[in-house]
mmCIF file of C-alpha atoms (C1' of nucleotides) in Angstrom:
data_model
loop_
_atom_site.group_PDB
_atom_site.id
_atom_site.type_symbol
_atom_site.label_atom_id
_atom_site.label_comp_id
_atom_site.label_asym_id
_atom_site.label_seq_id
_atom_site.Cartn_x
_atom_site.Cartn_y
_atom_site.Cartn_z
ATOM 1 C CA MET A 23 -0.010 -0.020 0.010
ATOM 2 C CA SER A 24 0.995 3.589 -0.308
ATOM 3 C CA GLN A 25 2.469 4.797 2.887
ATOM 4 C CA PRO A 26 1.032 8.033 4.203
ATOM 5 C CA ALA A 27 4.619 8.865 5.091
ATOM 6 C CA GLU A 28 5.947 12.374 4.436
ATOM 7 C CA LEU A 29 2.764 14.300 3.907
ATOM 8 C CA CYS A 30 4.583 17.599 4.333
ATOM 9 C CA GLU A 31 7.278 16.757 1.860
ATOM 10 C CA GLU A 32 7.800 19.816 -0.209
ATOM 11 C CA GLY A 33 6.649 18.542 -3.557
ATOM 12 C CA ARG A 34 3.556 17.013 -2.090
ATOM 13 C CA LEU A 35 2.521 20.224 -0.453
ATOM 14 C CA ALA A 36 3.026 21.982 -3.720
ATOM 15 C CA LEU A 37 0.751 19.492 -5.427
ATOM 16 C CA ILE A 38 -1.951 19.966 -2.810
ATOM 17 C CA ARG A 39 -1.642 23.715 -3.230
ATOM 18 C CA ASP A 40 -2.055 23.258 -6.918
ATOM 19 C CA VAL A 41 -5.262 21.369 -6.554
ATOM 20 C CA LEU A 42 -6.606 23.823 -4.052
ATOM 21 C CA GLU A 43 -5.843 26.694 -6.393
ATOM 22 C CA ARG A 44 -7.766 24.843 -9.030
ATOM 23 C CA ILE A 45 -10.905 24.096 -7.020
ATOM 24 C CA GLY A 46 -10.452 26.834 -4.417
ATOM 25 C CA ASP A 47 -11.698 29.633 -6.568
ATOM 26 C CA LYS A 48 -15.250 30.807 -6.302
ATOM 27 C CA TRP A 49 -16.905 28.856 -9.053
ATOM 28 C CA SER A 50 -15.013 25.773 -10.171
ATOM 29 C CA VAL A 51 -16.697 23.426 -7.650
ATOM 30 C CA VAL A 52 -20.111 24.807 -8.506
ATOM 31 C CA VAL A 53 -19.525 24.182 -12.178
ATOM 32 C CA ILE A 54 -18.048 20.748 -11.621
ATOM 33 C CA CYS A 55 -20.962 19.685 -9.433
ATOM 34 C CA GLN A 56 -23.473 20.897 -11.989
ATOM 35 C CA LEU A 57 -21.758 19.080 -14.830
ATOM 36 C CA ASP A 58 -21.811 15.978 -12.653
ATOM 37 C CA ASP A 59 -22.684 13.235 -15.153
ATOM 38 C CA THR A 60 -24.412 15.144 -17.971
ATOM 39 C CA THR A 61 -23.334 17.579 -20.618
ATOM 40 C CA ARG A 62 -24.570 21.101 -20.325
ATOM 41 C CA ARG A 63 -24.651 24.166 -22.504
ATOM 42 C CA PHE A 64 -23.111 27.425 -21.580
ATOM 43 C CA ASN A 65 -26.285 29.317 -20.794
ATOM 44 C CA GLU A 66 -27.677 26.348 -19.023
ATOM 45 C CA LEU A 67 -24.808 26.419 -16.626
ATOM 46 C CA SER A 68 -25.146 30.169 -16.386
ATOM 47 C CA ARG A 69 -28.714 29.848 -15.247
ATOM 48 C CA MET A 70 -28.081 26.938 -12.880
ATOM 49 C CA SER A 71 -25.234 28.688 -11.094
ATOM 50 C CA SER A 72 -27.573 31.625 -10.479
ATOM 51 C CA PRO A 73 -25.444 34.610 -9.576
ATOM 52 C CA ILE A 74 -22.442 33.786 -11.696
ATOM 53 C CA THR A 75 -21.687 36.231 -14.493
ATOM 54 C CA LYS A 76 -20.894 35.057 -17.997
ATOM 55 C CA ARG A 77 -17.490 36.449 -17.586
ATOM 56 C CA MET A 78 -16.714 34.317 -14.560
ATOM 57 C CA LEU A 79 -18.378 31.226 -15.989
ATOM 58 C CA SER A 80 -16.326 31.559 -19.151
ATOM 59 C CA ALA A 81 -13.137 32.023 -17.204
ATOM 60 C CA THR A 82 -13.890 29.065 -14.899
ATOM 61 C CA LEU A 83 -14.713 26.785 -17.808
ATOM 62 C CA GLN A 84 -11.527 27.758 -19.569
ATOM 63 C CA GLY A 85 -9.518 26.946 -16.533
ATOM 64 C CA LEU A 86 -11.189 23.603 -16.187
ATOM 65 C CA GLU A 87 -10.730 22.813 -19.849
ATOM 66 C CA ARG A 88 -7.048 23.767 -19.629
ATOM 67 C CA ASP A 89 -6.514 21.266 -16.862
ATOM 68 C CA GLY A 90 -8.384 18.538 -18.773
ATOM 69 C CA LEU A 91 -11.247 18.414 -16.390
ATOM 70 C CA VAL A 92 -13.984 19.375 -18.806
ATOM 71 C CA THR A 93 -14.335 19.031 -22.499
ATOM 72 C CA ARG A 94 -15.728 21.796 -24.686
ATOM 73 C CA THR A 95 -17.557 20.797 -27.821
ATOM 74 C CA VAL A 96 -18.610 23.427 -30.367
ATOM 75 C CA TYR A 97 -21.420 22.752 -32.788
ATOM 76 C CA ASP A 98 -21.381 25.062 -35.741
ATOM 77 C CA THR A 99 -25.173 25.421 -35.898
ATOM 78 C CA LYS A 100 -27.392 28.433 -36.607
ATOM 79 C CA PRO A 101 -27.380 29.742 -33.114
ATOM 80 C CA PRO A 102 -24.027 28.562 -31.826
ATOM 81 C CA ARG A 103 -24.110 25.722 -29.370
ATOM 82 C CA VAL A 104 -21.363 24.714 -26.999
ATOM 83 C CA ASP A 105 -21.461 21.701 -24.777
ATOM 84 C CA TYR A 106 -19.470 21.142 -21.723
ATOM 85 C CA ALA A 107 -18.953 17.857 -19.928
ATOM 86 C CA LEU A 108 -16.641 16.364 -17.338
ATOM 87 C CA THR A 109 -13.731 14.296 -18.530
ATOM 88 C CA PRO A 110 -12.823 11.088 -16.653
ATOM 89 C CA ARG A 111 -10.299 13.182 -14.736
ATOM 90 C CA GLY A 112 -13.029 15.678 -13.895
ATOM 91 C CA ILE A 113 -15.235 12.848 -12.697
ATOM 92 C CA SER A 114 -12.465 11.514 -10.452
ATOM 93 C CA LEU A 115 -12.108 15.006 -9.019
ATOM 94 C CA LEU A 116 -15.757 15.160 -8.367
ATOM 95 C CA LYS A 117 -15.429 12.076 -6.233
ATOM 96 C CA VAL A 118 -12.896 13.844 -4.082
ATOM 97 C CA VAL A 119 -15.125 16.840 -3.903
ATOM 98 C CA ARG A 120 -17.891 14.603 -2.653
ATOM 99 C CA GLU A 121 -15.586 13.454 0.163
ATOM 100 C CA LEU A 122 -14.992 17.120 0.995
ATOM 101 C CA ALA A 123 -18.779 17.688 0.938
ATOM 102 C CA GLY A 124 -19.240 14.789 3.305
ATOM 103 C CA TRP A 125 -16.689 16.169 5.747
ATOM 104 C CA ALA A 126 -18.257 19.556 5.467
ATOM 105 C CA GLU A 127 -21.671 18.306 6.249
ATOM 106 C CA ALA A 128 -20.495 16.181 9.099
ATOM 107 C CA ASN A 129 -18.623 19.046 10.697
ATOM 108 C CA ALA A 130 -20.541 22.156 9.759
ATOM 109 C CA ALA A 131 -22.493 22.288 12.996
ATOM 110 C CA GLY A 132 -19.461 21.781 15.183
ATOM 111 C CA ILE A 133 -17.498 24.425 13.332
ATOM 112 C CA LEU A 134 -20.241 26.971 13.599
ATOM 113 C CA GLU A 135 -20.454 26.295 17.301
ATOM 114 C CA SER A 136 -16.710 26.586 17.692
ATOM 115 C CA ARG A 137 -16.742 29.866 15.831
ATOM 116 C CA SER A 138 -19.389 31.480 17.927
ATOM 117 C CA GLY A 139 -17.603 30.316 21.062
ATOM 118 C CA TYR A 140 -14.342 31.825 19.758
ATOM 119 C CA ASP A 141 -15.905 35.127 18.672
ATOM 120 C CA ALA A 142 -17.717 35.520 21.979
ATOM 121 C CA ARG A 143 -14.465 35.578 23.935
ATOM 122 C CA MET B 27 -26.361 4.624 3.293
ATOM 123 C CA SER B 28 -26.071 8.276 2.484
ATOM 124 C CA GLN B 29 -27.322 8.869 -1.014
ATOM 125 C CA PRO B 30 -25.042 11.023 -3.137
ATOM 126 C CA ALA B 31 -28.246 12.622 -4.430
ATOM 127 C CA GLU B 32 -28.391 16.340 -4.915
ATOM 128 C CA LEU B 33 -24.761 17.401 -4.789
ATOM 129 C CA CYS B 34 -25.513 20.777 -6.213
ATOM 130 C CA GLU B 35 -28.228 21.472 -3.712
ATOM 131 C CA GLU B 36 -27.791 25.033 -2.599
ATOM 132 C CA GLY B 37 -26.907 24.473 1.017
ATOM 133 C CA ARG B 38 -24.522 21.702 0.186
ATOM 134 C CA LEU B 39 -22.602 23.870 -2.254
ATOM 135 C CA ALA B 40 -22.427 26.536 0.391
ATOM 136 C CA LEU B 41 -20.861 24.034 2.791
ATOM 137 C CA ILE B 42 -18.279 22.980 0.284
ATOM 138 C CA ARG B 43 -17.424 26.595 -0.358
ATOM 139 C CA ASP B 44 -17.039 27.086 3.369
ATOM 140 C CA VAL B 45 -14.541 24.236 3.649
ATOM 141 C CA LEU B 46 -12.657 25.435 0.609
ATOM 142 C CA GLU B 47 -12.450 28.942 2.051
ATOM 143 C CA ARG B 48 -11.016 27.349 5.185
ATOM 144 C CA ILE B 49 -8.368 25.225 3.552
ATOM 145 C CA GLY B 50 -8.089 27.079 0.251
ATOM 146 C CA ASP B 51 -5.968 29.895 1.566
ATOM 147 C CA LYS B 52 -2.274 29.885 1.192
ATOM 148 C CA TRP B 53 -1.115 28.341 4.464
ATOM 149 C CA SER B 54 -3.805 26.354 6.270
ATOM 150 C CA VAL B 55 -2.999 23.056 4.618
ATOM 151 C CA VAL B 56 0.658 23.508 5.155
ATOM 152 C CA VAL B 57 0.145 24.140 8.854
ATOM 153 C CA ILE B 58 -2.339 21.323 9.214
ATOM 154 C CA CYS B 59 0.016 18.871 7.553
ATOM 155 C CA GLN B 60 2.850 19.925 9.784
ATOM 156 C CA LEU B 61 0.867 19.520 12.910
ATOM 157 C CA ASP B 62 -0.138 16.095 11.733
ATOM 158 C CA ASP B 63 0.033 14.035 14.902
ATOM 159 C CA THR B 64 2.328 16.060 17.155
ATOM 160 C CA THR B 65 2.151 19.310 18.915
ATOM 161 C CA ARG B 66 4.378 22.134 17.757
ATOM 162 C CA ARG B 67 5.455 25.562 18.938
ATOM 163 C CA PHE B 68 4.923 28.749 17.018
ATOM 164 C CA ASN B 69 8.455 29.274 15.850
ATOM 165 C CA GLU B 70 8.822 25.602 15.148
ATOM 166 C CA LEU B 71 5.999 25.847 12.663
ATOM 167 C CA SER B 72 7.426 29.071 11.414
ATOM 168 C CA ARG B 73 10.663 27.413 10.551
ATOM 169 C CA MET B 74 9.136 24.292 9.111
ATOM 170 C CA SER B 75 6.840 26.214 6.768
ATOM 171 C CA SER B 76 9.813 28.011 5.432
ATOM 172 C CA PRO B 77 8.690 31.150 3.631
ATOM 173 C CA ILE B 78 5.694 31.858 5.766
ATOM 174 C CA THR B 79 5.725 35.139 7.642
ATOM 175 C CA LYS B 80 4.922 35.300 11.334
ATOM 176 C CA ARG B 81 1.988 37.463 10.488
ATOM 177 C CA MET B 82 0.496 34.860 8.186
ATOM 178 C CA LEU B 83 1.252 31.977 10.516
ATOM 179 C CA SER B 84 -0.390 33.820 13.350
ATOM 180 C CA ALA B 85 -3.470 34.593 11.216
ATOM 181 C CA THR B 86 -3.685 31.016 9.905
ATOM 182 C CA LEU B 87 -3.488 29.512 13.376
ATOM 183 C CA GLN B 88 -6.162 31.844 14.665
ATOM 184 C CA GLY B 89 -8.457 30.846 11.859
ATOM 185 C CA LEU B 90 -7.886 27.226 12.489
ATOM 186 C CA GLU B 91 -8.404 27.642 16.197
ATOM 187 C CA ARG B 92 -11.566 29.529 15.583
ATOM 188 C CA ASP B 93 -12.961 26.637 13.626
ATOM 189 C CA GLY B 94 -11.922 24.185 16.257
ATOM 190 C CA LEU B 95 -9.319 22.538 14.116
ATOM 191 C CA VAL B 96 -6.322 23.237 16.357
ATOM 192 C CA THR B 97 -5.850 23.883 20.031
ATOM 193 C CA ARG B 98 -3.686 26.621 21.379
ATOM 194 C CA THR B 99 -2.026 26.079 24.676
ATOM 195 C CA VAL B 100 -0.154 28.933 26.367
ATOM 196 C CA TYR B 101 2.499 28.233 29.050
ATOM 197 C CA ASP B 102 3.175 31.256 31.097
ATOM 198 C CA THR B 103 6.927 30.637 31.323
ATOM 199 C CA LYS B 104 9.968 32.893 31.211
ATOM 200 C CA PRO B 105 10.150 32.965 27.401
ATOM 201 C CA PRO B 106 6.577 32.520 26.459
ATOM 202 C CA ARG B 107 5.665 29.159 24.962
ATOM 203 C CA VAL B 108 2.676 28.348 22.948
ATOM 204 C CA ASP B 109 1.815 24.864 21.685
ATOM 205 C CA TYR B 110 -0.420 24.072 18.846
ATOM 206 C CA ALA B 111 -1.983 20.708 18.026
ATOM 207 C CA LEU B 112 -4.739 19.289 15.898
ATOM 208 C CA THR B 113 -8.091 18.586 17.526
ATOM 209 C CA PRO B 114 -9.930 15.430 16.579
ATOM 210 C CA ARG B 115 -11.828 17.553 14.007
ATOM 211 C CA GLY B 116 -8.563 18.759 12.568
ATOM 212 C CA ILE B 117 -7.301 15.223 12.326
ATOM 213 C CA SER B 118 -10.433 14.219 10.463
ATOM 214 C CA LEU B 119 -9.910 17.144 8.098
ATOM 215 C CA LEU B 120 -6.349 16.012 7.605
ATOM 216 C CA LYS B 121 -7.645 12.676 6.357
ATOM 217 C CA VAL B 122 -9.673 14.435 3.719
ATOM 218 C CA VAL B 123 -6.609 16.510 2.771
ATOM 219 C CA ARG B 124 -4.737 13.259 2.297
ATOM 220 C CA GLU B 125 -7.320 12.125 -0.174
ATOM 221 C CA LEU B 126 -6.869 15.417 -1.972
ATOM 222 C CA ALA B 127 -3.145 14.807 -1.960
ATOM 223 C CA GLY B 128 -3.683 11.350 -3.391
ATOM 224 C CA TRP B 129 -5.773 12.726 -6.234
ATOM 225 C CA ALA B 130 -3.271 15.477 -6.844
ATOM 226 C CA GLU B 131 -0.346 13.057 -7.088
ATOM 227 C CA ALA B 132 -2.265 10.690 -9.346
ATOM 228 C CA ASN B 133 -3.294 13.452 -11.673
ATOM 229 C CA ALA B 134 -0.439 15.965 -11.587
ATOM 230 C CA ALA B 135 1.334 14.653 -14.644
ATOM 231 C CA GLY B 136 -1.819 14.461 -16.692
ATOM 232 C CA ILE B 137 -2.851 17.974 -15.740
ATOM 233 C CA LEU B 138 0.515 19.441 -16.594
ATOM 234 C CA GLU B 139 0.395 17.710 -19.918
ATOM 235 C CA SER B 140 -3.105 18.989 -20.517
ATOM 236 C CA ARG B 141 -2.071 22.476 -19.699
ATOM 237 C CA SER B 142 0.864 22.630 -22.034
ATOM 238 C CA GLY B 143 -1.292 21.243 -24.781
ATOM 239 C CA TYR B 144 -3.912 23.884 -24.122
ATOM 240 C CA ASP B 145 -1.399 26.695 -23.930
ATOM 241 C CA ALA B 146 0.289 25.747 -27.147
ATOM 242 C CA ARG B 147 -2.926 26.167 -29.172
ATOM 243 C "C1'" DA C 10 24.085 45.011 23.546
ATOM 244 C "C1'" DT C 11 21.860 41.348 21.358
ATOM 245 C "C1'" DA C 12 18.876 37.683 20.376
ATOM 246 C "C1'" DC C 13 14.850 34.614 21.170
ATOM 247 C "C1'" DC C 14 10.163 33.905 22.260
ATOM 248 C "C1'" DA C 15 5.241 34.855 20.368
ATOM 249 C "C1'" DG C 16 3.099 37.630 18.409
ATOM 250 C "C1'" DG C 17 0.612 42.698 16.693
ATOM 251 C "C1'" DT C 18 0.315 46.766 13.343
ATOM 252 C "C1'" DC C 19 0.637 49.331 9.317
ATOM 253 C "C1'" DT C 20 1.344 49.963 4.492
ATOM 254 C "C1'" DG C 21 1.463 48.820 -0.272
ATOM 255 C "C1'" DA C 22 1.544 45.395 -4.037
ATOM 256 C "C1'" DC C 23 -0.875 42.069 -6.388
ATOM 257 C "C1'" DA C 24 -4.657 38.778 -7.519
ATOM 258 C "C1'" DT C 25 -9.459 37.788 -7.730
ATOM 259 C "C1'" DT C 26 -13.881 39.181 -8.650
ATOM 260 C "C1'" DG C 27 -18.006 41.801 -10.202
ATOM 261 C "C1'" DG C 28 -20.309 44.925 -13.548
ATOM 262 C "C1'" DT C 29 -21.160 46.828 -17.701
ATOM 263 C "C1'" DA C 30 -20.690 47.140 -22.402
ATOM 264 C "C1'" DC C 31 -19.852 45.107 -26.576
ATOM 265 C "C1'" DC C 32 -19.543 41.511 -30.627
ATOM 266 C "C1'" DT C 33 -21.552 38.143 -34.344
ATOM 267 C "C1'" DT C 34 -25.094 35.571 -36.643
ATOM 268 C "C1'" DC C 35 -29.422 34.051 -37.070
ATOM 269 C "C1'" DC C 36 -34.439 34.540 -36.278
ATOM 270 C "C1'" DA C 37 -39.028 36.550 -34.942
ATOM 271 C "C1'" DC C 38 -41.874 40.512 -34.602
ATOM 272 C "C1'" DC C 39 -44.204 45.051 -35.860
ATOM 273 C "C1'" DG D 29 -36.921 48.469 -42.464
ATOM 274 C "C1'" DG D 30 -35.859 48.475 -37.745
ATOM 275 C "C1'" DT D 31 -35.901 46.414 -33.138
ATOM 276 C "C1'" DG D 32 -34.568 43.167 -30.273
ATOM 277 C "C1'" DG D 33 -33.862 38.629 -28.509
ATOM 278 C "C1'" DA D 34 -30.943 34.297 -27.941
ATOM 279 C "C1'" DA D 35 -26.645 31.935 -28.440
ATOM 280 C "C1'" DG D 36 -21.625 32.220 -26.520
ATOM 281 C "C1'" DG D 37 -18.724 34.683 -25.482
ATOM 282 C "C1'" DT D 38 -14.613 39.086 -25.082
ATOM 283 C "C1'" DA D 39 -12.727 43.640 -23.282
ATOM 284 C "C1'" DC D 40 -12.224 46.905 -19.949
ATOM 285 C "C1'" DC D 41 -12.682 49.070 -15.363
ATOM 286 C "C1'" DA D 42 -13.429 49.405 -10.505
ATOM 287 C "C1'" DA D 43 -13.918 47.344 -5.986
ATOM 288 C "C1'" DT D 44 -12.404 44.052 -3.026
ATOM 289 C "C1'" DG D 45 -9.532 40.477 -0.857
ATOM 290 C "C1'" DT D 46 -5.188 38.497 0.127
ATOM 291 C "C1'" DC D 47 -0.499 38.597 1.178
ATOM 292 C "C1'" DA D 48 4.358 40.068 2.105
ATOM 293 C "C1'" DG D 49 7.636 43.132 4.358
ATOM 294 C "C1'" DA D 50 9.222 46.107 7.597
ATOM 295 C "C1'" DC D 51 8.822 47.556 12.104
ATOM 296 C "C1'" DC D 52 6.992 47.453 17.250
ATOM 297 C "C1'" DT D 53 6.086 44.926 21.757
ATOM 298 C "C1'" DG D 54 8.064 43.215 26.335
ATOM 299 C "C1'" DG D 55 10.313 40.118 29.124
ATOM 300 C "C1'" DT D 56 14.394 37.085 29.767
ATOM 301 C "C1'" DA D 57 18.844 34.979 28.968
ATOM 302 C "C1'" DT D 58 23.815 35.483 27.099
#
DNA sequence: ATACCAGGTCTGACATTGGTACCTTCCACC
DNA sequence: GGTGGAAGGTACCAATGTCAGACCTGGTAT
């Protein structure tokens, strides 16, 4: 098995930071979650992610495409149509995000409690 | 079992964003990893996390303490001494971070390749 | 005198984000 | 003929957030 070993080894920390910069921005996770297992069009994503602007959606999708997490398929039809979907790599990331979500749900209450305790000092 | 179900449900996305804001900053993960299973002093962490400034280390630790992820123990000795350690909640978060690290390692090469392909278009 | 401990403060640079406006092509409407 | 909408963006600017660096604290030990 892989040994947990040196978690703080320099290179490893750099890798983690890389992933966090990828999914740590404001919209990447939202978009990834909404792509989930289907393909979606640009404006569809725009509507689903409610207060996101086209500008941010576009930038987010470009970043995800650059890292090979989503595919962008352009159909040269009368009104242009562009489909986005998760790649296998994107799907594997989504699994990790689900773990994160699980942790978040399990600990949200405790964290909020801890915060209010801390703030009231 | 817990159904994966509505991952993009509003509240759930908000929770994920919360966690990501917590660990998505520049130093939290570094500090958490270095606390791992031992207790460490302020300057010890400062040295281990190399280019971190005291200001950022202090801020990071305060954030982590606020969320109940680390404990801060002050000894009122001649030169002041403050020990930091992960709480059980912090340890559970570290496990998730390890998963993240695993994904990062497994996908780093592919991502870099994808990036250079994208940039060279 | 100097350095270590554990920080706090203050300023300025830089990155991220939001908002608005604009573009192109097709189509429907009046 | 002109207006305006949808599709999928891009360009530019302003506000905001994040971070580093330099300096200050105060007590103790060398």
